[in-house]
Coordinates of C-alpha atoms in Angstrom, one line a residue:
Chain P
M1 CA 20.8 -25.2 -26.9
D2 CA 23.1 -26.3 -25.6
S3 CA 24.6 -23.4 -24.3
I4 CA 23.7 -19.7 -23.3
K5 CA 24.3 -16.6 -22.1
I6 CA 21.4 -14.3 -20.0
F7 CA 22.2 -11.0 -18.2
A8 CA 20.5 -10.6 -15.2
P9 CA 20.3 -7.3 -13.7
A10 CA 21.2 -5.9 -10.7
T11 CA 18.1 -4.6 -8.2
V12 CA 17.0 -2.1 -5.8
A13 CA 15.3 -3.7 -2.3
N14 CA 12.8 -1.4 -0.1
V15 CA 12.4 1.5 -2.9
S16 CA 12.2 3.6 0.7
C17 CA 8.3 3.2 1.6
G18 CA 8.1 -0.6 0.3
F19 CA 10.4 -2.1 2.9
D20 CA 10.4 -5.4 2.5
A21 CA 7.8 -5.7 -0.1
L22 CA 9.1 -4.0 -2.7
G23 CA 11.7 -4.5 -5.3
L24 CA 13.2 -3.3 -9.0
A25 CA 15.0 -4.3 -11.6
I26 CA 18.0 -1.9 -13.5
N27 CA 19.4 -1.5 -17.0
A28 CA 22.7 -0.2 -16.3
V29 CA 24.3 -2.9 -14.6
G30 CA 23.7 -7.0 -13.7
D31 CA 25.7 -10.4 -13.6
E32 CA 26.1 -12.0 -16.9
M33 CA 25.6 -15.9 -17.2
I34 CA 26.9 -18.7 -19.2
F35 CA 25.1 -22.2 -18.6
T36 CA 26.7 -25.1 -20.8
K37 CA 24.9 -28.3 -20.9
T38 CA 27.6 -31.2 -19.5
E39 CA 26.9 -34.9 -20.1
T40 CA 28.4 -35.3 -16.2
K41 CA 24.6 -35.4 -13.6
G42 CA 24.8 -32.3 -12.2
V43 CA 25.9 -28.4 -11.7
S44 CA 29.7 -27.2 -11.7
I45 CA 31.6 -24.4 -11.8
S46 CA 33.6 -23.8 -13.9
K47 CA 34.6 -19.5 -13.8
I48 CA 34.1 -16.6 -11.7
E49 CA 34.9 -13.8 -12.0
G50 CA 34.4 -10.6 -10.8
A51 CA 34.3 -12.0 -6.9
E52 CA 35.5 -14.1 -4.4
L53 CA 33.0 -16.4 -4.2
T54 CA 33.3 -20.6 -3.4
F55 CA 33.4 -22.6 -6.4
D56 CA 31.2 -25.3 -4.5
S57 CA 28.2 -26.3 -6.4
H58 CA 26.2 -27.0 -2.8
K59 CA 27.2 -23.5 -1.2
N60 CA 27.0 -20.8 -4.1
A61 CA 23.5 -19.6 -5.0
A62 CA 23.9 -20.0 -9.0
S63 CA 25.0 -23.4 -8.6
V64 CA 22.0 -24.0 -5.4
V65 CA 19.2 -23.3 -7.7
A66 CA 20.9 -25.2 -10.6
W67 CA 21.3 -27.8 -8.5
A68 CA 17.3 -27.6 -7.3
M69 CA 16.1 -27.6 -10.4
L70 CA 17.9 -30.9 -11.8
D71 CA 17.1 -32.5 -9.4
K72 CA 13.1 -31.3 -9.6
I73 CA 13.1 -32.7 -13.4
K74 CA 16.5 -34.4 -13.9
P75 CA 16.8 -34.0 -16.8
D76 CA 20.0 -37.2 -18.7
F77 CA 22.7 -33.5 -18.7
G78 CA 24.5 -31.8 -16.2
V79 CA 25.5 -27.8 -16.3
T80 CA 28.4 -25.9 -15.6
I81 CA 28.2 -22.4 -14.9
A82 CA 30.1 -19.5 -15.6
L83 CA 29.9 -16.7 -13.8
Y84 CA 30.9 -13.5 -14.6
K85 CA 29.7 -10.7 -11.3
K86 CA 28.9 -7.0 -12.6
V87 CA 26.5 -6.5 -9.5
K88 CA 29.0 -6.1 -6.2
P89 CA 28.9 -8.6 -3.3
G90 CA 28.3 -6.9 -0.4
S91 CA 26.5 -3.7 -2.4
G92 CA 22.8 -3.6 -2.1
L93 CA 22.1 -4.1 -5.0
G94 CA 21.0 -7.8 -5.3
S95 CA 24.1 -9.2 -5.7
S96 CA 22.9 -12.7 -4.8
A97 CA 19.6 -12.2 -6.2
S98 CA 22.0 -11.3 -9.6
S99 CA 23.2 -14.3 -10.0
S100 CA 20.5 -16.7 -8.4
A101 CA 17.4 -15.3 -10.2
G102 CA 19.8 -15.5 -13.4
A103 CA 20.4 -19.2 -12.9
A104 CA 16.7 -19.8 -12.4
F105 CA 16.2 -18.1 -16.1
A106 CA 18.6 -19.5 -18.1
M107 CA 18.2 -23.2 -16.9
N108 CA 14.8 -23.0 -17.4
K109 CA 15.7 -22.0 -21.1
L110 CA 17.7 -24.8 -20.9
L111 CA 15.2 -27.2 -19.4
G112 CA 12.6 -26.2 -22.2
N113 CA 10.8 -23.1 -19.9
P114 CA 8.8 -25.7 -17.6
F115 CA 8.1 -23.3 -14.8
S116 CA 6.7 -20.3 -14.8
N117 CA 8.1 -16.8 -12.9
L118 CA 6.7 -17.4 -10.1
E119 CA 8.3 -21.1 -9.9
L120 CA 11.7 -19.2 -11.0
T121 CA 11.0 -17.2 -8.2
E122 CA 11.2 -20.1 -5.4
F123 CA 13.9 -21.2 -7.1
A124 CA 15.8 -18.0 -6.5
R125 CA 14.9 -18.0 -3.4
L126 CA 16.9 -21.3 -2.1
G127 CA 20.1 -19.1 -3.3
E128 CA 19.3 -16.1 -1.5
K129 CA 19.0 -18.4 1.1
A130 CA 22.5 -19.8 0.4
A131 CA 24.2 -16.9 0.1
C132 CA 22.1 -14.7 2.9
G133 CA 20.8 -16.8 5.0
S134 CA 16.7 -15.5 4.3
P135 CA 15.0 -17.0 1.1
I136 CA 13.6 -13.1 1.3
A137 CA 12.0 -12.9 -2.3
D138 CA 11.8 -9.0 -3.0
N139 CA 15.3 -8.5 -5.3
V140 CA 15.3 -12.1 -7.1
A141 CA 11.3 -11.5 -7.7
A142 CA 12.2 -8.0 -9.2
A143 CA 15.2 -9.7 -11.4
I144 CA 13.0 -11.9 -12.9
Y145 CA 9.5 -10.4 -13.6
G146 CA 11.5 -7.2 -14.5
G147 CA 9.7 -3.3 -13.7
F148 CA 9.0 -2.8 -9.9
I149 CA 7.7 -6.1 -8.3
L150 CA 5.7 -6.3 -5.0
V151 CA 5.9 -8.6 -2.6
K152 CA 2.1 -9.1 -2.0
S153 CA 3.1 -12.7 0.7
Y154 CA 4.6 -14.9 1.6
D155 CA 3.0 -17.4 2.8
P156 CA 1.5 -18.3 -0.1
L157 CA 4.9 -16.8 -2.4
E158 CA 2.9 -14.3 -4.3
I159 CA 4.2 -10.9 -6.8
V160 CA 2.1 -8.8 -8.5
K161 CA 3.9 -6.7 -11.1
L162 CA 3.3 -3.4 -11.1
P163 CA 3.5 -0.9 -13.7
V164 CA 6.4 1.7 -14.7
P165 CA 5.6 5.4 -15.6
E166 CA 8.0 5.7 -18.8
E167 CA 9.9 8.7 -18.1
L168 CA 10.8 7.0 -14.7
W169 CA 14.8 6.2 -14.5
V170 CA 17.1 5.1 -11.3
T171 CA 20.6 6.7 -10.3
V172 CA 22.1 4.7 -8.4
I173 CA 25.6 5.5 -5.8
H174 CA 27.8 2.5 -4.9
P175 CA 30.2 3.5 -1.9
Q176 CA 33.3 1.2 -1.7
I177 CA 32.4 0.6 2.0
E178 CA 31.5 -2.3 3.8
I179 CA 28.2 -3.4 5.7
K180 CA 27.4 -6.8 7.4
T181 CA 24.0 -7.3 6.7
E182 CA 23.7 -7.7 10.3
D183 CA 24.2 -4.8 11.5
A184 CA 21.9 -4.0 9.1
R185 CA 19.0 -5.9 10.4
N186 CA 20.2 -5.3 14.2
V187 CA 20.6 -1.7 13.7
L188 CA 16.7 -2.1 13.0
Q189 CA 14.2 -1.9 15.9
P190 CA 11.6 -5.2 16.1
T191 CA 8.3 -2.7 16.5
V192 CA 7.2 -0.1 14.8
T193 CA 4.4 2.2 16.4
V194 CA 1.3 1.4 14.7
A195 CA 0.7 5.5 13.9
N196 CA 4.2 4.7 12.2
A197 CA 2.9 1.5 10.8
V198 CA 0.0 3.6 9.0
K199 CA 2.5 6.0 8.4
Q200 CA 5.0 3.4 5.9
S201 CA 1.4 1.8 4.7
A202 CA -0.2 4.4 3.3
N203 CA 3.0 6.3 1.8
L204 CA 3.6 3.0 -0.2
A205 CA -0.4 2.8 -1.4
G206 CA 0.7 6.3 -2.0
L207 CA 3.6 4.9 -4.4
I208 CA 1.5 2.1 -5.9
S209 CA -1.1 4.4 -7.0
G210 CA 0.9 6.5 -8.7
L211 CA 2.9 4.2 -11.0
Y212 CA -0.6 3.0 -12.2
T213 CA -1.8 6.4 -12.4
D214 CA 2.1 7.7 -14.1
N215 CA 1.5 10.3 -11.1
Y216 CA 5.3 11.5 -10.4
K217 CA 4.4 14.0 -7.8
L218 CA 3.0 11.2 -6.4
I219 CA 4.9 9.6 -6.5
S220 CA 7.6 11.5 -5.0
R221 CA 5.9 12.2 -2.3
S222 CA 5.1 8.5 -0.8
L223 CA 8.9 7.8 -1.3
E224 CA 9.2 7.9 2.5
D225 CA 10.9 5.2 4.6
V226 CA 9.9 5.1 8.3
I227 CA 10.7 1.5 9.2
A228 CA 14.2 2.1 8.5
E229 CA 15.5 4.2 7.0
P230 CA 16.6 7.1 10.4
Y231 CA 18.8 4.3 11.5
R232 CA 20.3 3.0 8.1
K233 CA 21.0 5.5 7.0
K234 CA 23.6 6.5 10.8
L235 CA 25.4 3.3 8.2
I236 CA 25.9 5.4 5.2
P237 CA 28.6 8.3 5.0
H238 CA 27.0 11.9 3.5
F239 CA 24.0 9.8 3.6
D240 CA 21.6 13.3 4.3
D241 CA 23.9 14.9 1.9
I242 CA 22.9 12.6 -0.7
K243 CA 19.7 12.9 0.6
N244 CA 19.3 16.8 0.3
D245 CA 21.2 17.0 -3.0
G246 CA 19.7 14.5 -4.9
L247 CA 16.3 16.6 -4.3
K248 CA 18.1 19.1 -4.9
A249 CA 18.9 18.4 -8.4
G250 CA 15.1 17.6 -9.2
A251 CA 15.3 13.8 -7.6
L252 CA 11.8 12.1 -6.3
G253 CA 12.8 10.7 -3.8
V254 CA 16.3 9.3 -2.8
G255 CA 16.9 6.4 -0.2
I256 CA 18.5 3.4 0.5
S257 CA 19.1 0.5 -1.7
G258 CA 17.8 -3.1 0.1
S259 CA 20.3 -2.8 3.4
G260 CA 23.2 -0.3 1.7
P261 CA 25.2 0.9 1.0
T262 CA 24.4 2.2 -2.4
L263 CA 21.7 4.5 -2.5
F264 CA 19.3 4.7 -5.1
A265 CA 17.0 8.2 -6.8
L266 CA 13.9 8.2 -8.7
S267 CA 13.7 10.7 -11.5
K268 CA 11.2 11.4 -14.2
G269 CA 13.6 11.5 -17.1
E270 CA 17.1 10.9 -18.5
K271 CA 18.3 14.9 -17.6
I272 CA 17.2 15.3 -14.2
A273 CA 18.6 11.1 -13.3
K274 CA 22.2 12.5 -14.3
N275 CA 22.1 15.7 -13.1
V276 CA 20.9 13.5 -9.8
A277 CA 24.3 11.7 -10.7
E278 CA 26.6 14.7 -10.6
S279 CA 25.2 15.7 -7.0
M280 CA 26.1 12.6 -5.8
R281 CA 29.7 12.7 -7.7
T282 CA 30.2 15.9 -5.6
I283 CA 29.5 14.6 -2.1
Y284 CA 31.8 11.2 -2.7
S285 CA 34.7 13.0 -4.8
K286 CA 35.4 14.8 -1.3
T287 CA 35.9 11.9 0.3
T288 CA 38.6 9.0 0.3
I289 CA 36.0 6.2 -0.2
D290 CA 35.7 5.0 -4.0
F291 CA 32.8 4.7 -5.7
N292 CA 30.2 3.8 -8.5
I293 CA 27.4 6.0 -10.1
Y294 CA 24.8 4.2 -12.6
V295 CA 22.4 6.6 -14.1
S296 CA 19.5 3.5 -15.6
K297 CA 15.9 3.2 -17.2
V298 CA 13.7 0.8 -14.9
N299 CA 14.6 -2.5 -16.5
L300 CA 11.5 -3.4 -17.8
N301 CA 12.4 -7.7 -19.0
G302 CA 14.0 -9.2 -16.1
C303 CA 16.5 -11.8 -17.0
E304 CA 17.1 -11.9 -20.6
I305 CA 19.5 -13.9 -22.8
I306 CA 22.1 -12.2 -24.6
E307 CA 23.7 -15.0 -26.5
Chain B
M1 CA -30.7 28.5 -4.3
D2 CA -32.0 29.9 -1.0
S3 CA -32.7 25.6 0.3
I4 CA -31.3 22.8 -0.4
K5 CA -31.7 18.7 0.6
I6 CA -28.5 16.5 0.4
F7 CA -27.7 12.9 0.6
A8 CA -24.6 12.3 2.6
P9 CA -23.4 8.1 2.2
A10 CA -23.1 6.0 5.0
T11 CA -18.8 5.1 5.4
V12 CA -16.6 1.9 5.9
A13 CA -13.3 3.1 7.5
N14 CA -9.9 1.2 7.9
V15 CA -11.6 -1.7 5.3
S16 CA -9.2 -4.7 6.8
C17 CA -5.8 -3.5 5.4
G18 CA -6.5 0.0 5.2
F19 CA -6.8 0.6 8.9
D20 CA -7.0 4.2 9.9
A21 CA -6.0 4.6 6.0
L22 CA -8.9 3.5 3.3
G23 CA -12.6 4.5 3.8
L24 CA -15.4 3.4 1.5
A25 CA -18.8 4.9 0.1
I26 CA -22.2 3.3 0.2
N27 CA -25.0 4.2 -1.3
A28 CA -27.9 1.6 1.0
V29 CA -28.0 4.4 4.2
G30 CA -26.8 8.0 4.0
D31 CA -28.2 11.3 6.7
E32 CA -30.0 13.9 4.9
M33 CA -30.2 16.9 5.6
I34 CA -32.1 20.2 4.4
F35 CA -30.0 23.7 4.7
T36 CA -31.0 27.4 4.8
K37 CA -30.6 29.9 4.2
T38 CA -31.7 32.9 6.7
E39 CA -31.2 36.7 7.4
T40 CA -30.3 35.6 10.8
K41 CA -27.0 35.3 10.5
G42 CA -24.7 32.1 12.1
V43 CA -25.5 28.7 12.6
S44 CA -28.9 27.2 14.4
I45 CA -30.6 23.5 14.3
S46 CA -34.0 23.2 13.5
K47 CA -34.7 19.7 13.7
I48 CA -32.9 16.8 14.4
E49 CA -34.6 13.2 13.2
G50 CA -33.5 10.0 13.8
A51 CA -30.9 10.8 16.8
E52 CA -30.3 12.1 20.1
L53 CA -28.1 14.5 18.9
T54 CA -27.9 18.3 20.7
F55 CA -28.6 21.8 19.5
D56 CA -25.9 22.9 20.2
S57 CA -24.6 24.3 17.4
H58 CA -21.2 24.8 18.2
K59 CA -21.1 21.4 19.7
N60 CA -23.2 19.4 16.7
A61 CA -21.6 18.4 14.4
A62 CA -23.2 19.9 10.7
S63 CA -23.4 23.0 12.5
V64 CA -19.1 22.7 13.7
V65 CA -18.6 22.6 10.1
A66 CA -21.3 25.6 8.8
W67 CA -20.5 28.1 11.7
A68 CA -16.5 28.1 10.4
M69 CA -17.2 27.9 6.5
L70 CA -19.3 30.9 7.3
D71 CA -17.0 32.0 9.7
K72 CA -14.5 31.8 6.4
I73 CA -16.8 33.4 3.6
K74 CA -18.4 36.1 6.1
P75 CA -21.8 36.3 3.6
D76 CA -24.5 38.2 4.3
F77 CA -26.8 35.1 5.0
G78 CA -26.8 32.8 7.9
V79 CA -28.3 29.1 7.6
T80 CA -30.4 26.6 9.6
I81 CA -30.4 22.8 9.6
A82 CA -32.6 20.0 9.4
L83 CA -30.6 16.9 10.3
Y84 CA -32.6 13.4 9.0
K85 CA -30.0 11.1 10.8
K86 CA -30.1 7.8 9.1
V87 CA -26.6 6.1 9.6
K88 CA -26.7 5.5 13.8
P89 CA -24.4 7.7 16.3
G90 CA -22.3 5.0 17.2
S91 CA -22.7 2.1 14.2
G92 CA -19.6 2.4 13.1
L93 CA -20.7 3.6 9.8
G94 CA -19.5 7.2 10.1
S95 CA -22.6 8.4 11.4
S96 CA -20.8 11.8 12.5
A97 CA -19.0 11.5 8.9
S98 CA -21.9 11.9 7.3
S99 CA -23.2 14.7 9.2
S100 CA -19.9 16.9 9.2
A101 CA -19.4 15.9 5.2
G102 CA -22.7 16.5 4.3
A103 CA -22.4 19.9 6.2
A104 CA -19.5 21.1 4.1
F105 CA -20.9 19.7 1.3
A106 CA -24.7 21.2 0.8
M107 CA -22.3 24.9 3.3
N108 CA -20.1 24.7 -0.3
K109 CA -23.7 24.5 -2.5
L110 CA -25.2 27.2 0.0
L111 CA -22.0 29.5 -0.6
G112 CA -21.6 29.7 -4.7
N113 CA -19.3 26.4 -4.7
P114 CA -15.8 28.0 -3.9
F115 CA -13.6 25.0 -1.8
S116 CA -12.5 21.8 -3.3
N117 CA -13.3 18.5 -2.2
L118 CA -9.7 18.6 -0.2
E119 CA -11.3 21.7 1.5
L120 CA -14.0 20.4 2.4
T121 CA -12.7 17.4 3.5
E122 CA -10.4 19.8 6.0
F123 CA -13.5 21.3 6.9
A124 CA -15.3 18.0 7.4
R125 CA -12.3 16.9 9.8
L126 CA -14.2 19.8 12.1
G127 CA -16.9 18.0 12.8
E128 CA -15.2 14.8 13.5
K129 CA -13.6 16.4 16.2
A130 CA -16.3 18.0 18.1
A131 CA -18.7 14.8 17.8
C132 CA -15.4 12.0 18.9
G133 CA -13.1 14.6 19.8
S134 CA -10.3 13.6 16.9
P135 CA -9.9 14.9 13.4
I136 CA -9.7 11.6 11.5
A137 CA -10.2 11.6 7.7
D138 CA -11.2 8.3 6.5
N139 CA -15.2 8.9 7.1
V140 CA -15.6 12.5 5.9
A141 CA -13.2 12.3 2.6
A142 CA -14.9 8.3 1.5
A143 CA -18.5 10.4 2.7
I144 CA -17.2 13.4 0.1
Y145 CA -15.3 12.3 -2.5
G146 CA -17.3 8.8 -2.8
G147 CA -15.9 5.4 -3.8
F148 CA -12.7 4.0 -2.1
I149 CA -10.1 7.0 -1.0
L150 CA -6.6 6.8 0.6
V151 CA -5.8 8.7 3.0
K152 CA -2.4 9.5 2.2
S153 CA -1.4 11.8 4.6
Y154 CA -2.0 14.3 7.2
D155 CA 0.6 16.5 7.4
P156 CA -0.2 17.5 4.6
L157 CA -3.9 16.6 4.0
E158 CA -4.1 14.9 0.6
I159 CA -6.5 12.4 -0.6
V160 CA -6.2 10.0 -3.3
K161 CA -9.1 8.3 -5.1
L162 CA -9.0 4.8 -6.3
P163 CA -10.5 3.0 -8.4
V164 CA -13.6 1.5 -8.0
P165 CA -14.2 -1.8 -10.3
E166 CA -17.7 -1.8 -11.6
E167 CA -19.0 -5.5 -9.7
L168 CA -17.8 -5.0 -6.3
W169 CA -20.3 -4.6 -2.9
V170 CA -20.5 -3.9 0.0
T171 CA -22.5 -6.2 2.5
V172 CA -23.3 -4.4 6.2
I173 CA -24.5 -6.4 9.0
H174 CA -24.8 -3.4 12.6
P175 CA -25.7 -5.3 15.6
Q176 CA -27.1 -2.7 17.4
I177 CA -24.7 -3.8 20.9
E178 CA -22.8 -0.4 21.9
I179 CA -18.7 0.0 21.6
K180 CA -17.8 2.8 23.6
T181 CA -14.8 4.8 20.5
E182 CA -12.4 4.7 23.6
D183 CA -12.4 0.4 24.6
A184 CA -12.1 0.1 20.1
R185 CA -8.7 2.3 21.1
N186 CA -8.0 0.9 24.3
V187 CA -8.1 -2.4 23.3
L188 CA -4.9 -1.7 20.3
Q189 CA -1.3 -2.4 21.2
P190 CA 0.2 1.2 21.2
T191 CA 3.2 -0.7 18.6
V192 CA 3.2 -2.8 16.0
T193 CA 6.2 -5.4 14.9
V194 CA 8.2 -4.7 11.8
A195 CA 6.5 -8.3 10.0
N196 CA 3.4 -7.6 11.0
A197 CA 3.8 -3.8 9.6
V198 CA 5.3 -5.3 6.7
K199 CA 2.3 -7.7 6.1
Q200 CA -0.8 -4.8 6.1
S201 CA 1.5 -2.5 4.1
A202 CA 1.8 -5.6 1.3
N203 CA -1.8 -6.2 1.5
L204 CA -2.9 -2.7 0.9
A205 CA -0.5 -2.7 -1.9
G206 CA -2.4 -5.7 -3.4
L207 CA -5.5 -4.3 -2.2
I208 CA -4.5 -0.8 -3.8
S209 CA -3.2 -3.1 -7.8
G210 CA -6.3 -5.1 -7.6
L211 CA -8.5 -2.0 -7.5
Y212 CA -6.6 -0.4 -10.2
T213 CA -7.0 -3.8 -12.2
D214 CA -10.6 -4.9 -11.1
N215 CA -8.7 -8.1 -10.0
Y216 CA -10.8 -8.6 -7.5
K217 CA -9.1 -12.9 -6.5
L218 CA -5.9 -10.3 -5.8
I219 CA -8.3 -8.0 -3.7
S220 CA -9.7 -10.8 -1.8
R221 CA -6.6 -11.8 -0.8
S222 CA -5.5 -9.0 0.5
L223 CA -8.6 -7.8 2.3
E224 CA -6.4 -8.7 6.1
D225 CA -5.5 -6.7 8.8
V226 CA -3.3 -7.8 11.3
I227 CA -3.6 -4.9 13.2
A228 CA -6.7 -4.2 14.6
E229 CA -8.8 -7.0 13.6
P230 CA -7.3 -9.5 16.2
Y231 CA -7.9 -6.9 19.0
R232 CA -11.4 -5.2 18.2
K233 CA -13.3 -8.7 17.1
K234 CA -13.4 -9.6 20.8
L235 CA -15.3 -6.6 20.7
I236 CA -18.1 -8.1 18.5
P237 CA -20.2 -11.1 19.3
H238 CA -19.7 -13.6 16.6
F239 CA -17.2 -11.8 14.6
D240 CA -15.8 -15.3 13.7
D241 CA -19.2 -16.8 12.8
I242 CA -20.1 -13.4 10.9
K243 CA -16.2 -13.7 9.0
N244 CA -16.0 -17.2 8.1
D245 CA -19.8 -18.3 7.0
G246 CA -19.9 -14.9 4.9
L247 CA -16.2 -16.1 3.2
K248 CA -18.2 -19.5 2.4
A249 CA -21.6 -17.5 0.4
G250 CA -18.9 -15.9 -1.3
A251 CA -17.7 -12.7 -0.1
L252 CA -13.8 -11.2 -1.2
G253 CA -13.8 -10.3 2.3
V254 CA -15.2 -9.7 5.8
G255 CA -14.3 -7.1 8.7
I256 CA -14.7 -4.7 11.3
S257 CA -16.2 -1.2 9.6
G258 CA -14.6 2.0 11.1
S259 CA -13.7 0.9 15.4
G260 CA -17.4 -1.5 14.6
P261 CA -19.8 -3.2 16.0
T262 CA -20.9 -2.9 12.3
L263 CA -19.5 -5.8 10.4
F264 CA -18.6 -5.7 5.9
A265 CA -18.1 -7.8 3.5
L266 CA -17.3 -6.8 -0.1
S267 CA -18.2 -9.4 -2.8
K268 CA -18.4 -9.5 -6.4
G269 CA -22.0 -8.8 -7.9
E270 CA -25.0 -8.2 -6.4
K271 CA -26.3 -12.2 -6.1
I272 CA -23.3 -13.0 -3.9
A273 CA -23.5 -9.6 -1.2
K274 CA -27.6 -10.8 -1.0
N275 CA -25.7 -14.3 -0.1
V276 CA -23.1 -12.8 2.3
A277 CA -26.3 -10.7 4.2
E278 CA -28.2 -13.7 4.0
S279 CA -25.4 -15.5 5.8
M280 CA -24.6 -13.1 8.5
R281 CA -28.9 -12.9 9.0
T282 CA -29.2 -16.3 10.1
I283 CA -27.0 -16.5 12.8
Y284 CA -27.5 -12.7 14.5
S285 CA -30.7 -13.9 14.1
K286 CA -30.2 -16.8 16.7
T287 CA -29.4 -14.3 19.3
T288 CA -31.0 -10.9 21.1
I289 CA -29.1 -8.0 19.2
D290 CA -31.7 -6.1 16.9
F291 CA -29.3 -5.4 13.6
N292 CA -29.2 -4.3 10.5
I293 CA -28.3 -5.0 7.1
Y294 CA -27.4 -3.2 4.3
V295 CA -26.6 -4.6 0.4
S296 CA -25.6 -1.7 -1.4
K297 CA -22.9 -0.6 -4.9
V298 CA -20.1 1.4 -3.8
N299 CA -21.4 5.2 -3.5
L300 CA -19.1 6.4 -6.4
N301 CA -19.9 9.9 -5.7
G302 CA -20.3 11.3 -2.5
C303 CA -22.5 13.7 -1.0
E304 CA -25.2 14.4 -3.6
I305 CA -28.8 17.4 -3.8
I306 CA -31.6 14.9 -3.6
E307 CA -34.1 18.5 -3.9

């Protein structure tokens, strides 16, 4: 195998009650990337379409991951990467994670599959660190494992792949406004009351139980975030309208994807997910803000080879 | 049915990462209570053995629950209660919860089963409020539902019954020292860092996943409490020794039952649970503190009729 084209799914992190612990991959959008072996050792970037990102292979998220994996295995070849960015940077849909996870996945294939998914997640975190300053694992793990994942712990890194109920659909709306990651972080409080910590914890426990038992009502009642949403929602125009109308349209829950500005909804079945999309479209159509909407099944397999 | 004798299991609340959200019933110890219909309406207490508790039926936890249920249904009979307390008040093993849950369960039988387990839990909370000042649900729900329960929310009250892996055993040691509930509450911090809230939450999510998948190793790695244990352990002599030696003896985890002083351990299989008991016995035998140790399977059915 000298060249492969791969798909790396976009991801929704946090998922309301799972602040900094849950991630979810979606089918409807993801980066495409071509990795080609070269005689010249090391990593180069031949093309970047769809976003303004650095060609410096020691700074770009995808190539940073590729470098780390080549340094570990030291094969007798190098790699050049063509990036077709479909997940917009700054969207809150795990743009850098898609590139980082895709790079880890593709490099593993070119190297003959020496690494486990957990090890690939560790490599992909280096891309997150290069892109965002912080080696967070929720988006990259979701993109690599697929489905719903729990970041059980960081030290040591432990990822738990959770079951996904058959009829679970995701609706996302990406309003094209900029929220600086720094602002999204700074707006949070450094502490929470024990009562709210317990509430968040019990909701996450309820969501996990709902996923294991296909209990959509329990999932719905658990999709509540008392840690980040009350503060971050102020950064996103029309958040309350989107949430209220989404729930009226039948969504199980509506919340902020990662640190925003993308909002996500979970629904039981495609029909409701599309109704939720329409309710979101109606609200943002009345504004001057450009937006994209995706309706998607949960991506179950993570990154995959497409050519 | 004019008279029944019932068993109401002792319970372990919190279970490390499930602070204020998880409860667990055990087989080895529980209150026994006899409820007998009387022609005189209202509730009386005919006997209390095993503890110094009030005979005032408007203050005793069991009779407070019985009063509330009679007031709701208004049957043409009253009830007298004989209490054989086996779960010591102040032990941290849900002593008042055992009486309260047992009363709710027994009264429901005498009344012809008009109430669901959720409604029985609501009634039993009145007993908790009478005994402890706070209508907490984790112990009473565990005693009523049996097994592992999650208090998903209080408003509205929602209880999720969790699966229990076949080989899960519990060891508890009750050192006979007094910890005032007030002290156990006051020693806690009113807030936690977001990082610790996330850690606790991810551990609870890991534990729930482990229960659904019989993954004892995941259960073990999840039994960590960063909210209450670091502060409350100071109130319990030899906590660190009990925990360290329990883990060395093979326990999946060791922590504080409720607000203490009882300590619990979960283990895979009876043999390890007994070894853990021995490790606990060795430590407390060197002190002047009296103690009881129980080794028990998880109680799966909650309260039951025994005569």
